[in-house]
């Protein structure tokens, strides 16, 4: 039997897509292997978000030359965003590649595999208006058996000027709620305890029978009325699976409705964490980025969230050194961070991406040194705030879902609380997949350390005070 090896880079969506691909390839008679040396087909699910991500893939591909010399039948395929961006040019630039498949063309993989096994290169990078892979049952790769990703939308219509995603993943479309619930049901039946609903912009989820989000306004008022938005979907999932923990990512400020915030606070099993990228604290830069919100609107949204859910954690994405960013713009970003005090975040230097509006309109004119120094200041400030946030859990009891053994000690478990902070504690008699109440006694900026306690009362909002 032939074997395939698959490796994923980039966002959670790519990892989720690889599970769809694994399912498709398995039906072609391949079994999955964790060892490159055993593989007849190596697949890399690639990312284009920054130049560095693409360089990593190219380096990885070079490493396969030796394997191909050893095994003349070995085939190498690239999937995902870099495949979509480079298309057949990939075959010219990286001679080792036999197969190039974009994010919407995975169902064509069986045909493409036949092509490459007949000795021809194969490419399919057609983007689709409908494809959501809702009918495919993903194979959970290197899963802990406890947490899983479930895609709910594909593509993105936001057109942030720095971002390559609208070009690599196409227009935004939502998945049929029935197929979402079916997938979750299968996970629950297998004893999974937590799912993350995934999309480039989950709050923009809208099901009205299929089709692009941008065509919603063209349909009848009645159909519009019976459509399902993200808040309704969240409610549906939370009520259908009351014992399942639910997360979602990523949110965009302009689409996050007060209904979603209310729904989060109404259901205990929806985790109190929102990943809410801001990118910059300067209105001038936000405008140039074509973000659909101002600094003030963003801060108002944070206020609203904290008013309804004081213990809700917020995480960010921030870019340093966008074109024309001045020291003053940078300081506005630091100032916004100071106001929000994010729990954690993902921070990047601006990387010009070919084809994006920013690459056409602006010079990449912030020096590498300024980008680097500003990024460092942002990272340092985030670390300070993360520590401020983790310290606030000291002496409190949090509910933790155990996911795996702690990296630092095999006598400890590692899991996360509702707010998505990692918690480690002694294993005692607990096992992976258990929900445990843990009293927090110590912390670093990234990790909470505590002791499991027997506390049978259901925790309110995930947190109670130990002296309650
Ligand atoms: N350069 C740097 N960071 C980027 N991101 C997206 N595009 C770029 C780019 N061209 C970051 C944004 C986004 C996250 C997924 O990656 O912060 O939210
Ligand atoms: Fe990378 Fe964006 Fe593609 Fe995800 S969607 S793989 S982050 S370019």
CSV table of C-alpha atoms in Angstrom, one decimal, residues 5-353:
chain,number,residue,atom,x,y,z
A,5,UNK,CA,3.2,12.2,4.4
A,6,UNK,CA,1.6,15.6,5.0
A,7,UNK,CA,3.0,18.7,6.7
A,8,UNK,CA,1.2,21.9,7.4
A,9,UNK,CA,2.3,25.5,7.7
A,10,UNK,CA,0.6,28.8,8.5
A,11,UNK,CA,-2.8,29.3,10.1
A,12,UNK,CA,-5.2,26.8,11.8
A,13,UNK,CA,-7.2,26.8,8.6
A,14,UNK,CA,-4.4,25.1,6.8
A,15,UNK,CA,-4.1,22.5,9.5
A,16,UNK,CA,-7.8,21.8,9.2
A,17,UNK,CA,-7.6,21.6,5.4
A,18,UNK,CA,-4.8,19.1,5.7
A,19,UNK,CA,-7.3,16.8,7.5
A,20,UNK,CA,-9.7,17.2,4.6
A,21,UNK,CA,-6.8,16.3,2.2
A,22,UNK,CA,-5.8,13.3,4.3
A,23,UNK,CA,-9.4,12.0,4.0
A,24,UNK,CA,-9.4,12.5,0.2
A,25,UNK,CA,-5.9,10.9,-0.3
A,26,UNK,CA,-6.8,7.9,2.0
A,27,UNK,CA,-9.7,7.1,-0.3
A,28,UNK,CA,-7.2,6.7,-3.1
A,29,UNK,CA,-5.6,3.8,-1.3
A,30,UNK,CA,-2.8,5.7,0.5
A,31,UNK,CA,-2.2,5.3,4.2
A,32,UNK,CA,-0.8,8.1,6.3
A,33,UNK,CA,2.8,8.0,7.6
A,34,UNK,CA,4.7,10.2,10.0
A,35,UNK,CA,8.0,9.3,8.4
A,36,UNK,CA,9.3,11.1,5.4
A,37,UNK,CA,11.5,8.1,4.5
A,38,UNK,CA,8.5,5.8,4.1
A,39,UNK,CA,6.5,8.2,2.0
A,40,UNK,CA,5.6,7.7,-1.7
A,41,UNK,CA,3.8,11.1,-1.7
A,42,UNK,CA,4.9,14.1,0.3
A,43,UNK,CA,2.4,17.0,0.6
A,44,UNK,CA,3.3,20.4,2.0
A,45,UNK,CA,0.3,22.6,2.9
A,46,UNK,CA,1.9,26.0,2.4
A,47,UNK,CA,1.4,29.6,3.6
A,48,UNK,CA,2.1,32.8,1.8
A,49,UNK,CA,1.2,35.3,4.5
A,50,UNK,CA,4.8,36.7,4.8
A,51,UNK,CA,7.8,36.2,2.7
A,52,UNK,CA,9.5,34.3,5.5
A,53,UNK,CA,6.8,31.7,5.4
A,54,UNK,CA,7.4,31.1,1.7
A,55,UNK,CA,11.2,30.9,2.3
A,56,UNK,CA,10.6,28.2,4.9
A,57,UNK,CA,8.7,26.1,2.4
A,58,UNK,CA,11.4,26.5,-0.3
A,59,UNK,CA,14.0,25.5,2.1
A,60,UNK,CA,12.0,22.5,3.2
A,61,UNK,CA,11.5,21.5,-0.5
A,62,UNK,CA,15.3,21.6,-1.1
A,63,UNK,CA,15.7,19.1,1.7
A,64,UNK,CA,13.5,16.5,-0.2
A,65,UNK,CA,16.1,16.3,-3.1
A,66,UNK,CA,18.0,13.6,-1.3
A,67,UNK,CA,14.8,11.6,-0.7
A,68,UNK,CA,13.9,11.8,-4.3
A,69,UNK,CA,17.3,10.5,-5.4
A,70,UNK,CA,16.8,7.5,-3.1
A,71,UNK,CA,13.2,6.8,-4.1
A,72,UNK,CA,12.6,7.4,-7.8
A,73,UNK,CA,8.9,7.0,-7.4
A,74,UNK,CA,8.5,9.6,-4.7
A,75,UNK,CA,6.2,12.5,-5.7
A,76,UNK,CA,6.1,15.9,-4.0
A,77,UNK,CA,3.0,18.1,-3.9
A,78,UNK,CA,2.4,21.6,-2.7
A,79,UNK,CA,-1.0,22.6,-1.5
A,80,UNK,CA,-2.5,25.8,0.0
A,81,UNK,CA,-1.8,29.4,-0.3
A,82,UNK,CA,1.6,29.4,-1.9
A,83,UNK,CA,0.3,26.9,-4.5
A,84,UNK,CA,-2.5,29.3,-5.3
A,85,UNK,CA,-0.2,32.3,-5.5
A,86,UNK,CA,2.5,30.8,-7.7
A,87,UNK,CA,0.4,28.4,-9.7
A,88,UNK,CA,2.3,26.5,-12.4
A,89,UNK,CA,5.2,28.9,-11.9
A,90,UNK,CA,5.9,26.7,-8.9
A,91,UNK,CA,6.9,23.8,-11.2
A,92,UNK,CA,9.5,26.0,-12.9
A,93,UNK,CA,10.9,27.5,-9.8
A,94,UNK,CA,11.1,24.4,-7.7
A,95,UNK,CA,12.0,21.4,-10.0
A,96,UNK,CA,11.3,18.9,-7.2
A,97,UNK,CA,7.6,19.7,-7.2
A,98,UNK,CA,5.2,17.4,-9.2
A,99,UNK,CA,1.9,18.6,-8.0
A,100,UNK,CA,0.4,22.0,-7.3
A,101,UNK,CA,-3.1,22.2,-5.8
A,102,UNK,CA,-4.9,25.4,-4.5
A,103,UNK,CA,-7.1,25.5,-1.4
A,104,UNK,CA,-10.4,25.0,-3.4
A,105,UNK,CA,-9.2,22.2,-5.6
A,106,UNK,CA,-8.6,19.4,-3.2
A,107,UNK,CA,-11.4,17.3,-4.5
A,108,UNK,CA,-9.5,17.0,-7.7
A,109,UNK,CA,-6.6,15.4,-6.0
A,110,UNK,CA,-7.6,11.8,-7.1
A,111,UNK,CA,-7.3,12.9,-10.8
A,112,UNK,CA,-4.1,14.8,-10.2
A,113,UNK,CA,-2.5,11.9,-8.4
A,114,UNK,CA,-3.2,9.7,-11.5
A,115,UNK,CA,-1.5,12.3,-13.6
A,116,UNK,CA,1.6,12.5,-11.6
A,117,UNK,CA,1.8,8.7,-11.2
A,118,UNK,CA,1.7,8.6,-15.0
A,119,UNK,CA,4.8,10.8,-15.0
A,120,UNK,CA,3.1,14.2,-15.8
A,121,UNK,CA,3.1,17.2,-13.6
A,122,UNK,CA,-0.3,18.3,-12.4
A,123,UNK,CA,-1.8,21.7,-11.4
A,124,UNK,CA,-5.2,22.8,-10.3
A,125,UNK,CA,-5.6,26.2,-8.7
A,126,UNK,CA,-9.2,27.0,-9.6
A,127,UNK,CA,-10.9,29.0,-6.9
A,128,UNK,CA,-14.6,28.2,-6.2
A,129,UNK,CA,-17.7,30.1,-5.3
A,130,UNK,CA,-19.2,27.2,-3.4
A,131,UNK,CA,-16.5,24.8,-2.2
A,132,UNK,CA,-16.5,24.3,1.6
A,133,UNK,CA,-15.7,20.6,1.8
A,134,UNK,CA,-18.8,20.2,4.0
A,135,UNK,CA,-19.4,16.7,2.7
A,136,UNK,CA,-15.9,15.4,3.6
A,137,UNK,CA,-15.2,13.7,6.9
A,138,UNK,CA,-11.7,15.0,7.9
A,139,UNK,CA,-9.2,12.5,9.1
A,140,UNK,CA,-7.8,13.9,12.4
A,141,UNK,CA,-4.1,14.1,12.0
A,142,UNK,CA,-1.7,13.8,15.0
A,143,UNK,CA,-4.8,14.6,17.2
A,144,UNK,CA,-4.8,14.6,20.9
A,145,UNK,CA,-8.4,13.1,20.7
A,146,UNK,CA,-9.7,16.0,22.8
A,147,UNK,CA,-9.6,19.2,20.7
A,148,UNK,CA,-10.4,19.7,17.0
A,149,UNK,CA,-10.9,22.4,14.4
A,150,UNK,CA,-14.1,22.7,12.4
A,151,UNK,CA,-14.2,25.1,9.4
A,152,UNK,CA,-17.3,27.2,9.0
A,153,UNK,CA,-16.3,29.7,6.3
A,154,UNK,CA,-13.7,29.9,3.6
A,155,UNK,CA,-12.1,32.8,1.8
A,156,UNK,CA,-12.2,36.4,2.8
A,157,UNK,CA,-13.8,39.6,1.4
A,158,UNK,CA,-12.1,42.1,3.7
A,159,UNK,CA,-9.4,43.2,1.3
A,160,UNK,CA,-7.0,44.5,3.9
A,161,UNK,CA,-4.3,46.1,1.7
A,162,UNK,CA,-1.4,44.1,3.2
A,163,UNK,CA,-3.0,40.7,2.9
A,164,UNK,CA,-2.6,38.0,0.3
A,165,UNK,CA,-5.4,35.8,1.6
A,166,UNK,CA,-8.3,37.2,-0.6
A,167,UNK,CA,-6.1,36.2,-3.6
A,168,UNK,CA,-5.1,32.8,-2.3
A,169,UNK,CA,-8.4,31.7,-0.7
A,170,UNK,CA,-10.9,33.5,-2.8
A,171,UNK,CA,-14.2,35.1,-1.9
A,172,UNK,CA,-16.0,34.4,1.3
A,173,UNK,CA,-18.6,31.7,1.6
A,174,UNK,CA,-20.2,29.9,4.5
A,175,UNK,CA,-20.7,26.3,5.2
A,176,UNK,CA,-24.2,24.7,5.6
A,177,UNK,CA,-24.9,24.6,9.4
A,178,UNK,CA,-26.2,21.1,9.1
A,179,UNK,CA,-22.9,19.8,7.8
A,180,UNK,CA,-21.1,21.8,10.6
A,181,UNK,CA,-23.4,20.1,13.3
A,182,UNK,CA,-22.9,16.7,11.6
A,183,UNK,CA,-19.1,17.1,11.8
A,184,UNK,CA,-19.3,18.2,15.5
A,185,UNK,CA,-21.6,15.3,16.3
A,186,UNK,CA,-19.1,12.8,14.9
A,187,UNK,CA,-16.4,14.5,17.1
A,188,UNK,CA,-18.5,14.4,20.2
A,189,UNK,CA,-19.3,10.7,19.6
A,190,UNK,CA,-15.6,10.1,19.5
A,191,UNK,CA,-15.3,11.8,22.9
A,192,UNK,CA,-13.8,15.1,21.7
A,193,UNK,CA,-14.3,17.8,24.3
A,194,UNK,CA,-13.5,21.1,22.6
A,195,UNK,CA,-13.9,22.4,19.1
A,196,UNK,CA,-12.7,25.6,17.5
A,197,UNK,CA,-14.9,27.0,14.7
A,198,UNK,CA,-12.6,28.4,12.1
A,199,UNK,CA,-12.8,31.0,9.4
A,200,UNK,CA,-10.7,34.0,8.2
A,201,UNK,CA,-13.6,36.1,9.5
A,202,UNK,CA,-16.0,33.9,11.5
A,203,UNK,CA,-18.3,36.8,12.6
A,204,UNK,CA,-19.2,37.3,9.0
A,205,UNK,CA,-20.6,33.8,8.8
A,206,UNK,CA,-23.9,33.8,6.9
A,207,UNK,CA,-25.8,30.8,5.6
A,208,UNK,CA,-28.7,31.5,3.3
A,209,UNK,CA,-28.6,28.3,1.3
A,210,UNK,CA,-25.2,28.6,-0.3
A,211,UNK,CA,-23.3,31.1,-2.4
A,212,UNK,CA,-21.0,34.0,-1.9
A,213,UNK,CA,-21.5,36.4,1.0
A,214,UNK,CA,-21.4,39.3,-1.3
A,215,UNK,CA,-24.5,38.0,-3.1
A,216,UNK,CA,-26.7,37.9,0.0
A,217,UNK,CA,-28.3,41.3,-0.7
A,218,UNK,CA,-29.6,39.9,-4.0
A,219,UNK,CA,-31.9,37.3,-2.5
A,220,UNK,CA,-35.5,37.7,-1.4
A,221,UNK,CA,-36.4,39.3,2.0
A,222,UNK,CA,-37.9,36.1,3.2
A,223,UNK,CA,-34.7,34.1,2.5
A,224,UNK,CA,-32.7,36.9,4.2
A,225,UNK,CA,-34.9,36.6,7.2
A,226,UNK,CA,-34.4,32.8,7.6
A,227,UNK,CA,-30.7,33.0,7.2
A,228,UNK,CA,-28.3,32.0,9.9
A,229,UNK,CA,-25.7,34.4,11.1
A,230,UNK,CA,-22.7,33.7,13.4
A,231,UNK,CA,-24.6,34.5,16.6
A,232,UNK,CA,-27.3,32.0,15.6
A,233,UNK,CA,-24.8,29.4,14.6
A,234,UNK,CA,-23.0,29.7,18.0
A,235,UNK,CA,-26.3,29.3,19.8
A,236,UNK,CA,-27.1,26.3,17.7
A,237,UNK,CA,-23.8,24.6,18.5
A,238,UNK,CA,-23.8,25.6,22.2
A,239,UNK,CA,-27.3,24.2,22.7
A,240,UNK,CA,-26.9,21.1,20.6
A,241,UNK,CA,-23.7,20.1,22.5
A,242,UNK,CA,-24.0,21.5,26.0
A,243,UNK,CA,-21.0,19.6,27.3
A,244,UNK,CA,-18.7,20.6,24.5
A,245,UNK,CA,-16.3,23.5,24.9
A,246,UNK,CA,-16.6,25.9,22.0
A,247,UNK,CA,-14.0,28.4,20.7
A,248,UNK,CA,-13.9,30.4,17.5
A,249,UNK,CA,-11.3,32.3,15.4
A,250,UNK,CA,-10.7,34.8,13.9
A,251,UNK,CA,-12.9,37.8,14.6
A,252,UNK,CA,-12.8,41.1,12.8
A,253,UNK,CA,-13.8,44.1,14.7
A,254,UNK,CA,-16.2,45.5,12.1
A,255,UNK,CA,-18.3,42.2,12.0
A,256,UNK,CA,-18.4,41.3,15.7
A,257,UNK,CA,-22.0,42.0,16.7
A,258,UNK,CA,-23.4,42.7,20.1
A,259,UNK,CA,-25.5,39.5,19.5
A,260,UNK,CA,-22.4,37.4,19.4
A,261,UNK,CA,-21.1,39.0,22.6
A,262,UNK,CA,-24.5,38.3,24.3
A,263,UNK,CA,-24.5,34.8,23.1
A,264,UNK,CA,-21.0,34.2,24.4
A,265,UNK,CA,-22.1,35.4,27.8
A,266,UNK,CA,-25.3,33.4,27.8
A,267,UNK,CA,-23.7,30.0,27.2
A,268,UNK,CA,-21.2,28.6,29.7
A,269,UNK,CA,-19.7,26.3,27.1
A,270,UNK,CA,-18.7,29.1,24.8
A,271,UNK,CA,-15.2,30.1,25.9
A,272,UNK,CA,-14.6,33.6,27.1
A,273,UNK,CA,-11.8,34.4,24.6
A,274,UNK,CA,-11.8,36.6,21.5
A,275,UNK,CA,-9.0,36.8,19.0
A,276,UNK,CA,-9.5,40.3,17.8
A,277,UNK,CA,-6.6,41.4,15.5
A,278,UNK,CA,-6.1,45.2,15.5
A,279,UNK,CA,-3.0,45.5,13.3
A,280,UNK,CA,-2.3,49.1,14.3
A,281,UNK,CA,-3.4,51.8,16.8
A,282,UNK,CA,-3.1,54.6,14.3
A,283,UNK,CA,-6.2,55.7,12.4
A,284,UNK,CA,-4.0,56.8,9.5
A,285,UNK,CA,-2.5,53.4,9.2
A,286,UNK,CA,-5.8,51.6,9.8
A,287,UNK,CA,-7.2,53.5,6.8
A,288,UNK,CA,-4.2,52.8,4.6
A,289,UNK,CA,-4.7,49.1,5.6
A,290,UNK,CA,-8.3,49.3,4.6
A,291,UNK,CA,-9.4,48.0,8.0
A,292,UNK,CA,-13.0,48.8,8.3
A,293,UNK,CA,-12.8,50.4,11.7
A,294,UNK,CA,-11.1,53.2,13.6
A,295,UNK,CA,-9.1,53.1,16.8
A,296,UNK,CA,-12.0,54.6,18.7
A,297,UNK,CA,-14.5,52.0,17.3
A,298,UNK,CA,-12.1,49.2,18.2
A,299,UNK,CA,-11.7,50.5,21.8
A,300,UNK,CA,-15.5,50.9,22.1
A,301,UNK,CA,-15.9,47.3,21.0
A,302,UNK,CA,-13.5,46.2,23.7
A,303,UNK,CA,-15.4,48.2,26.3
A,304,UNK,CA,-18.6,46.5,25.2
A,305,UNK,CA,-17.1,43.1,25.5
A,306,UNK,CA,-15.6,43.8,28.9
A,307,UNK,CA,-18.9,45.2,30.1
A,308,UNK,CA,-20.8,42.1,29.3
A,309,UNK,CA,-17.9,39.6,30.1
A,310,UNK,CA,-15.4,41.2,32.4
A,311,UNK,CA,-13.3,38.0,32.5
A,312,UNK,CA,-13.2,37.6,28.7
A,313,UNK,CA,-9.6,37.4,27.4
A,314,UNK,CA,-8.6,39.3,24.2
A,315,UNK,CA,-5.7,38.5,22.0
A,316,UNK,CA,-4.3,40.5,19.1
A,317,UNK,CA,-2.4,40.5,15.8
A,318,UNK,CA,-0.3,43.6,15.2
A,319,UNK,CA,1.9,44.5,12.3
A,320,UNK,CA,4.9,46.8,12.8
A,321,UNK,CA,6.4,49.0,10.0
A,322,UNK,CA,3.5,49.2,7.5
A,323,UNK,CA,4.4,51.7,4.7
A,324,UNK,CA,4.5,55.3,5.9
A,325,UNK,CA,4.2,54.3,9.6
A,326,UNK,CA,5.9,57.1,11.6
A,327,UNK,CA,7.2,57.0,15.2
A,328,UNK,CA,4.0,58.7,16.2
A,329,UNK,CA,1.8,56.0,14.5
A,330,UNK,CA,3.9,53.4,16.3
A,331,UNK,CA,3.4,55.1,19.6
A,332,UNK,CA,-0.3,55.1,19.0
A,333,UNK,CA,-0.1,51.3,18.7
A,334,UNK,CA,1.7,51.1,22.0
A,335,UNK,CA,-0.8,53.4,23.6
A,336,UNK,CA,-3.7,51.3,22.3
A,337,UNK,CA,-2.0,48.2,23.7
A,338,UNK,CA,-1.7,49.9,27.0
A,339,UNK,CA,-5.4,50.7,27.0
A,340,UNK,CA,-6.5,47.1,26.1
A,341,UNK,CA,-3.8,45.1,28.0
A,342,UNK,CA,-4.2,42.1,25.7
A,343,UNK,CA,-3.8,38.6,27.2
A,344,UNK,CA,-1.6,37.5,24.4
A,345,UNK,CA,-0.9,38.3,20.8
A,346,UNK,CA,0.9,37.5,17.5
A,347,UNK,CA,3.1,40.2,16.3
A,348,UNK,CA,4.9,40.6,12.9
A,349,UNK,CA,7.0,42.9,10.8
A,350,UNK,CA,5.3,44.1,7.7
A,351,UNK,CA,6.2,41.9,4.7
A,352,UNK,CA,5.2,43.2,1.3
A,353,UNK,CA,3.2,40.6,-0.6
